[in-house]
Amino acid sequence: MRTVQSLDRLRTNGIEGVRVPVVAIPLLQILWANAHGSAIIGVLLPGIYIIGAIINPPQSPHPGINPFVKGKRKGDLSLILILTAIASLLNPYSYHILTDSLAPFFGQGADLFNALTIDEWQMPVKDMFFGWYGLLLGIGVISFFPRLVETPRRGISTDLILFSTFALLSIKAVRFIDLFVVAAVPVIYKNVVGGQWSVVSEESQKLKYHPFILYPFLILSLFWFFGIKDTTFTLGLGVDKEVVPKKDVDFMETNGIRGKIFNSYNFGGYLIYRGYPVFIDGRLCYNPELVKNFADANLTDSGWKNVEEKYKPDIVLVEYEKVSVPKNLLIDRKNWALVYWDDLDMLFLKRNDKFSAIIAKNEYRALNPMDMYGQLPSPQPSPMGRGGEGKGEGVFAEAQRRIREGPESMRAHLLMGNLYMNRGEADKSIVEYETVIKSSLSFGKAEAHNNLGTAYERVGDVYGAEEEYKAAVRLDRSYPLPQRNLGYLKVGQSYYIEALWHLERFLQLDGSDRNTWAVVSELKGYRDTLILRVFIGGMAVIGIMWIAARRVAYTPPSSGRRISK
């Protein structure tokens, strides 16, 4: 933010208006280029100010901001841009620190980043647009309308380019949202308040405090009202146990597990922190062939087989979302054993003499944590789906064992609730689901509310079921099952229009349910018939009222004859 402030002052007042030496920007860039791969942002910022000044020179007695305007200070910002670019090269990777930053956006690099499904490089989820991020984005867009209406010729300003650039970056990937906030808040302040946020005007000099102090309060206010309510935020110092495999690594250290590790991308940094060699980590400073093989392994069965044969890992630590790898390992029980799992990931060991004792003591032979009923995947899935649907005693016993060993595992409680439900023990399943809901951890909340609603329906508490389904929808609008359950609940209550609304939302999220398509088609017929009846009834009422009004207003003409007595 200080860099943006200095550049804005330079744009308006020239070099004399910058109280902090401008040479600090290139010096800061040297530190940036040696600390993080996003150093290209430091070059982008002066570039945006130059482009904005070329398109629309500022109304200032200091034309030095624009290199194409003749004047004494024409090199002010141009010199800063050149020095900043040179400073970026003073790192072990030279110009690659700039060119490699473009990899996620173009060509094969973009394909790899999409395949890796790296969390920070994903687009913001829909819920974020209904939170503090969406609010800030909306306020920023609206704040430009008066400027564009009042001065359309000067509408394309540095502020607009700055805001638009970082807004588009934040929509491309969530990792840019913090930079967008830093760039957007000052621009919004200028647009809303109507003054130069970085230049002390005569009016602001009379104030005890400079308006700059308002920005932290604005950011904190937005965060408090729209961000802190989001259960996915985990605030505080230290390692977040919900996003790193701490329990798995603790298990590995306790049992002396060492070897060649194949790990999820997001776990690499933490494994290095704990002293383990990794297959890949967030730096991505690896051979492009290895990165491609890693991406293929997470997408296809053949990709995993290639990694297994080429790199010969004997330890696999993977997230549940990377379906291809764990599915193959769960099927290939002859060569791999599941020895530990929690809410975040699963730990597999290669069957060999080195790990035989650990496998014999800790293996989960029957249970699959990825499945809602714990059933193992089959190489040839039957048309009936999961077969036993969790009724096997082996699955039930291993789920109980996991809860005994780690009662803090919400995935285990959720799985146990599903098993109880499938056995017809709804009362016991309610206890398990409520354990997940009351937990301080964020995992499984929406699923637990939805499944608890199903349990309430089983015991005849329709009102409780409806409340739980609605709670699941509020927590996760992209979760289809509570929408379906709400729809069928409303069908049972004969609220067909409301049922249609929920079932249509469900099909937008999951269009594979043929039975629901048939129900929706029938409900649409009911809705259309109802609309037609209401239309015909309304027209009939209007017609009757019109006839009645005509009769009241009608007066028979007089015959003109006097009737004698």
Coordinates of N, CA, C and O in Angstrom, one line a residue, residues 183-251:
A183 N -5.1 -2.6 -3.5 CA -5.2 -1.7 -4.6 C -6.6 -1.0 -4.6 O -6.7 0.2 -5.0
A184 N -7.7 -1.7 -4.2 CA -9.0 -1.2 -4.4 C -9.5 -0.2 -3.4 O -10.2 0.8 -3.6
V185 N -9.1 -0.5 -2.1 CA -9.6 0.4 -1.0 C -9.2 1.9 -1.2 O -10.1 2.7 -1.1
P186 N -8.0 2.2 -1.5 CA -7.7 3.6 -1.8 C -8.4 4.2 -2.9 O -8.9 5.4 -2.9
V187 N -8.6 3.4 -4.0 CA -9.3 3.9 -5.1 C -10.8 4.2 -4.8 O -11.4 5.2 -5.1
I188 N -11.4 3.3 -4.0 CA -12.8 3.4 -3.6 C -12.9 4.7 -2.7 O -13.9 5.4 -2.8
Y189 N -12.0 4.8 -1.8 CA -12.0 6.0 -0.9 C -12.0 7.3 -1.8 O -12.8 8.2 -1.5
K190 N -11.1 7.4 -2.8 CA -11.0 8.6 -3.6 C -12.3 8.8 -4.3 O -12.8 9.9 -4.4
N191 N -12.9 7.7 -4.9 CA -14.2 7.9 -5.6 C -15.3 8.3 -4.7 O -16.2 9.1 -5.1
V192 N -15.4 7.7 -3.5 CA -16.5 8.0 -2.7 C -16.4 9.3 -1.9 O -17.3 10.1 -1.9
V193 N -15.2 9.6 -1.4 CA -15.0 10.8 -0.6 C -14.8 12.0 -1.5 O -15.1 13.1 -1.2
G194 N -14.2 11.7 -2.7 CA -14.0 12.8 -3.7 C -12.8 13.6 -3.5 O -12.7 14.7 -4.0
G195 N -11.8 13.0 -2.8 CA -10.5 13.7 -2.7 C -9.3 12.8 -3.0 O -9.5 11.6 -3.2
Q196 N -8.2 13.4 -3.1 CA -7.0 12.6 -3.3 C -6.6 11.9 -2.0 O -6.1 12.6 -1.1
W197 N -6.7 10.6 -1.9 CA -6.4 9.9 -0.7 C -5.0 10.0 -0.2 O -4.7 9.9 0.9
S198 N -4.1 10.2 -1.2 CA -2.7 10.1 -0.8 C -2.1 11.5 -0.7 O -0.9 11.7 -0.5
V199 N -2.8 12.6 -1.0 CA -2.3 13.9 -1.0 C -3.1 14.7 0.1 O -4.3 14.7 0.1
V200 N -2.3 15.3 1.0 CA -2.9 16.0 2.1 C -3.5 17.4 1.5 O -2.7 18.3 1.3
S201 N -4.8 17.5 1.4 CA -5.4 18.7 0.9 C -5.5 19.7 2.0 O -5.2 19.4 3.2
E202 N -5.9 20.9 1.7 CA -6.0 22.0 2.7 C -7.1 21.6 3.7 O -6.9 21.9 4.9
E203 N -8.1 21.0 3.3 CA -9.2 20.6 4.2 C -8.7 19.5 5.2 O -8.9 19.6 6.4
S204 N -8.0 18.5 4.6 CA -7.5 17.4 5.5 C -6.4 17.9 6.4 O -6.2 17.2 7.5
Q205 N -5.7 19.0 6.1 CA -4.6 19.4 7.0 C -5.2 20.0 8.2 O -4.6 20.1 9.3
K206 N -6.5 20.4 8.2 CA -7.1 21.0 9.3 C -7.6 19.9 10.3 O -7.9 20.2 11.5
L207 N -7.7 18.6 9.8 CA -8.1 17.5 10.6 C -7.0 17.1 11.6 O -5.8 17.2 11.3
K208 N -7.4 16.5 12.7 CA -6.4 16.0 13.6 C -5.7 14.8 13.1 O -4.5 14.6 13.3
Y209 N -6.4 14.0 12.3 CA -5.9 12.8 11.8 C -6.1 12.8 10.3 O -7.1 13.2 9.7
H210 N -5.0 12.2 9.6 CA -5.1 12.2 8.1 C -6.1 11.1 7.7 O -6.2 10.1 8.4
P211 N -6.9 11.3 6.6 CA -7.9 10.3 6.2 C -7.3 8.9 6.0 O -8.1 7.9 5.9
F212 N -6.0 8.8 5.8 CA -5.4 7.5 5.5 C -5.7 6.5 6.6 O -5.8 5.3 6.4
I213 N -6.0 6.9 7.9 CA -6.3 6.0 9.0 C -7.6 5.3 8.8 O -7.9 4.4 9.4
L214 N -8.4 5.8 7.8 CA -9.8 5.2 7.6 C -9.6 3.9 6.9 O -10.5 3.0 7.0
Y215 N -8.5 3.7 6.1 CA -8.5 2.4 5.3 C -8.4 1.2 6.1 O -9.2 0.2 5.9
P216 N -7.6 1.1 7.2 CA -7.6 -0.1 8.0 C -9.0 -0.4 8.6 O -9.4 -1.5 8.7
F217 N -9.6 0.7 9.0 CA -11.0 0.5 9.6 C -12.0 0.0 8.6 O -12.8 -0.8 8.9
L218 N -11.9 0.5 7.4 CA -12.8 0.1 6.3 C -12.5 -1.4 6.0 O -13.5 -2.2 5.9
I219 N -11.3 -1.8 5.9 CA -11.0 -3.2 5.6 C -11.4 -4.1 6.7 O -12.1 -5.2 6.5
L220 N -11.2 -3.7 8.0 CA -11.6 -4.5 9.1 C -13.1 -4.6 9.3 O -13.6 -5.6 9.6
S221 N -13.8 -3.5 8.9 CA -15.2 -3.5 9.0 C -15.8 -4.5 8.0 O -16.7 -5.3 8.3
L222 N -15.3 -4.4 6.7 CA -15.7 -5.4 5.7 C -15.5 -6.8 6.1 O -16.3 -7.7 6.0
F223 N -14.3 -7.0 6.7 CA -13.9 -8.4 7.1 C -14.8 -8.9 8.2 O -15.2 -10.0 8.3
W224 N -15.1 -8.0 9.2 CA -15.9 -8.4 10.3 C -17.3 -8.7 9.9 O -17.8 -9.8 10.3
F225 N -17.9 -7.9 9.1 CA -19.3 -8.1 8.7 C -19.5 -9.2 7.7 O -20.6 -9.9 7.6
F226 N -18.5 -9.4 6.8 CA -18.7 -10.4 5.7 C -17.8 -11.5 5.7 O -18.0 -12.5 5.0
G227 N -16.6 -11.4 6.4 CA -15.6 -12.5 6.3 C -15.6 -13.3 7.5 O -15.5 -14.5 7.4
I228 N -15.6 -12.7 8.7 CA -15.4 -13.4 9.9 C -16.5 -14.4 10.2 O -16.3 -15.4 11.0
K229 N -17.7 -14.2 9.6 CA -18.8 -15.1 9.8 C -18.6 -16.4 9.0 O -19.3 -17.4 9.2
D230 N -17.7 -16.4 8.0 CA -17.5 -17.6 7.2 C -16.7 -18.6 8.0 O -15.6 -18.4 8.5
T231 N -17.3 -19.8 8.2 CA -16.7 -20.8 9.0 C -15.4 -21.4 8.4 O -14.7 -22.1 9.1
T232 N -15.1 -21.0 7.2 CA -13.8 -21.6 6.6 C -12.6 -20.7 7.1 O -11.5 -21.2 6.8
F233 N -12.8 -19.6 7.7 CA -11.7 -18.8 8.2 C -11.3 -19.4 9.5 O -12.0 -19.6 10.4
T234 N -10.0 -19.6 9.6 CA -9.4 -20.1 10.9 C -8.3 -19.1 11.3 O -7.3 -19.0 10.7
L235 N -8.7 -18.3 12.3 CA -7.8 -17.2 12.7 C -6.8 -17.6 13.8 O -7.1 -18.5 14.5
G236 N -5.7 -16.9 13.9 CA -4.8 -17.2 15.0 C -3.4 -17.5 14.4 O -3.2 -17.7 13.2
L237 N -2.4 -17.7 15.3 CA -1.1 -17.9 15.0 C -0.8 -19.5 14.9 O -1.6 -20.2 15.5
G238 N 0.3 -19.8 14.3 CA 0.6 -21.2 14.3 C 0.1 -22.0 13.1 O -0.5 -21.4 12.2
V239 N 0.3 -23.3 13.0 CA -0.1 -24.1 11.9 C -1.6 -24.4 12.0 O -2.1 -24.8 13.1
D240 N -2.3 -24.3 10.9 CA -3.7 -24.6 10.9 C -3.9 -26.1 10.6 O -3.6 -26.6 9.6
K241 N -4.4 -26.8 11.7 CA -4.5 -28.3 11.6 C -5.5 -28.7 10.6 O -5.5 -29.9 10.2
E242 N -6.4 -27.8 10.1 CA -7.4 -28.2 9.2 C -6.9 -28.2 7.7 O -7.6 -28.7 6.8
V243 N -5.7 -27.7 7.5 CA -5.2 -27.6 6.1 C -3.8 -28.2 5.9 O -3.4 -28.3 4.8
V244 N -3.2 -28.7 7.0 CA -1.9 -29.4 6.8 C -2.1 -30.8 7.5 O -2.8 -31.0 8.4
P245 N -1.3 -31.8 7.0 CA -1.5 -33.2 7.5 C -0.7 -33.4 8.8 O 0.1 -34.3 8.9
K246 N -0.9 -32.6 9.8 CA -0.1 -32.7 11.1 C -0.3 -34.1 11.7 O 0.7 -34.7 12.1
K247 N -1.6 -34.6 11.8 CA -1.8 -35.9 12.5 C -1.2 -37.0 11.7 O -0.6 -37.9 12.3
D248 N -1.2 -36.9 10.4 CA -0.6 -38.0 9.6 C 0.9 -38.0 9.8 O 1.5 -39.1 10.0
V249 N 1.6 -36.9 9.8 CA 3.0 -36.8 10.0 C 3.4 -37.2 11.4 O 4.4 -37.9 11.6
D250 N 2.5 -36.9 12.4 CA 2.8 -37.3 13.7 C 2.7 -38.9 13.8 O 3.6 -39.5 14.4
F251 N 1.8 -39.5 13.1 CA 1.7 -40.9 13.0 C 2.9 -41.5 12.3 O 3.5 -42.5 12.8

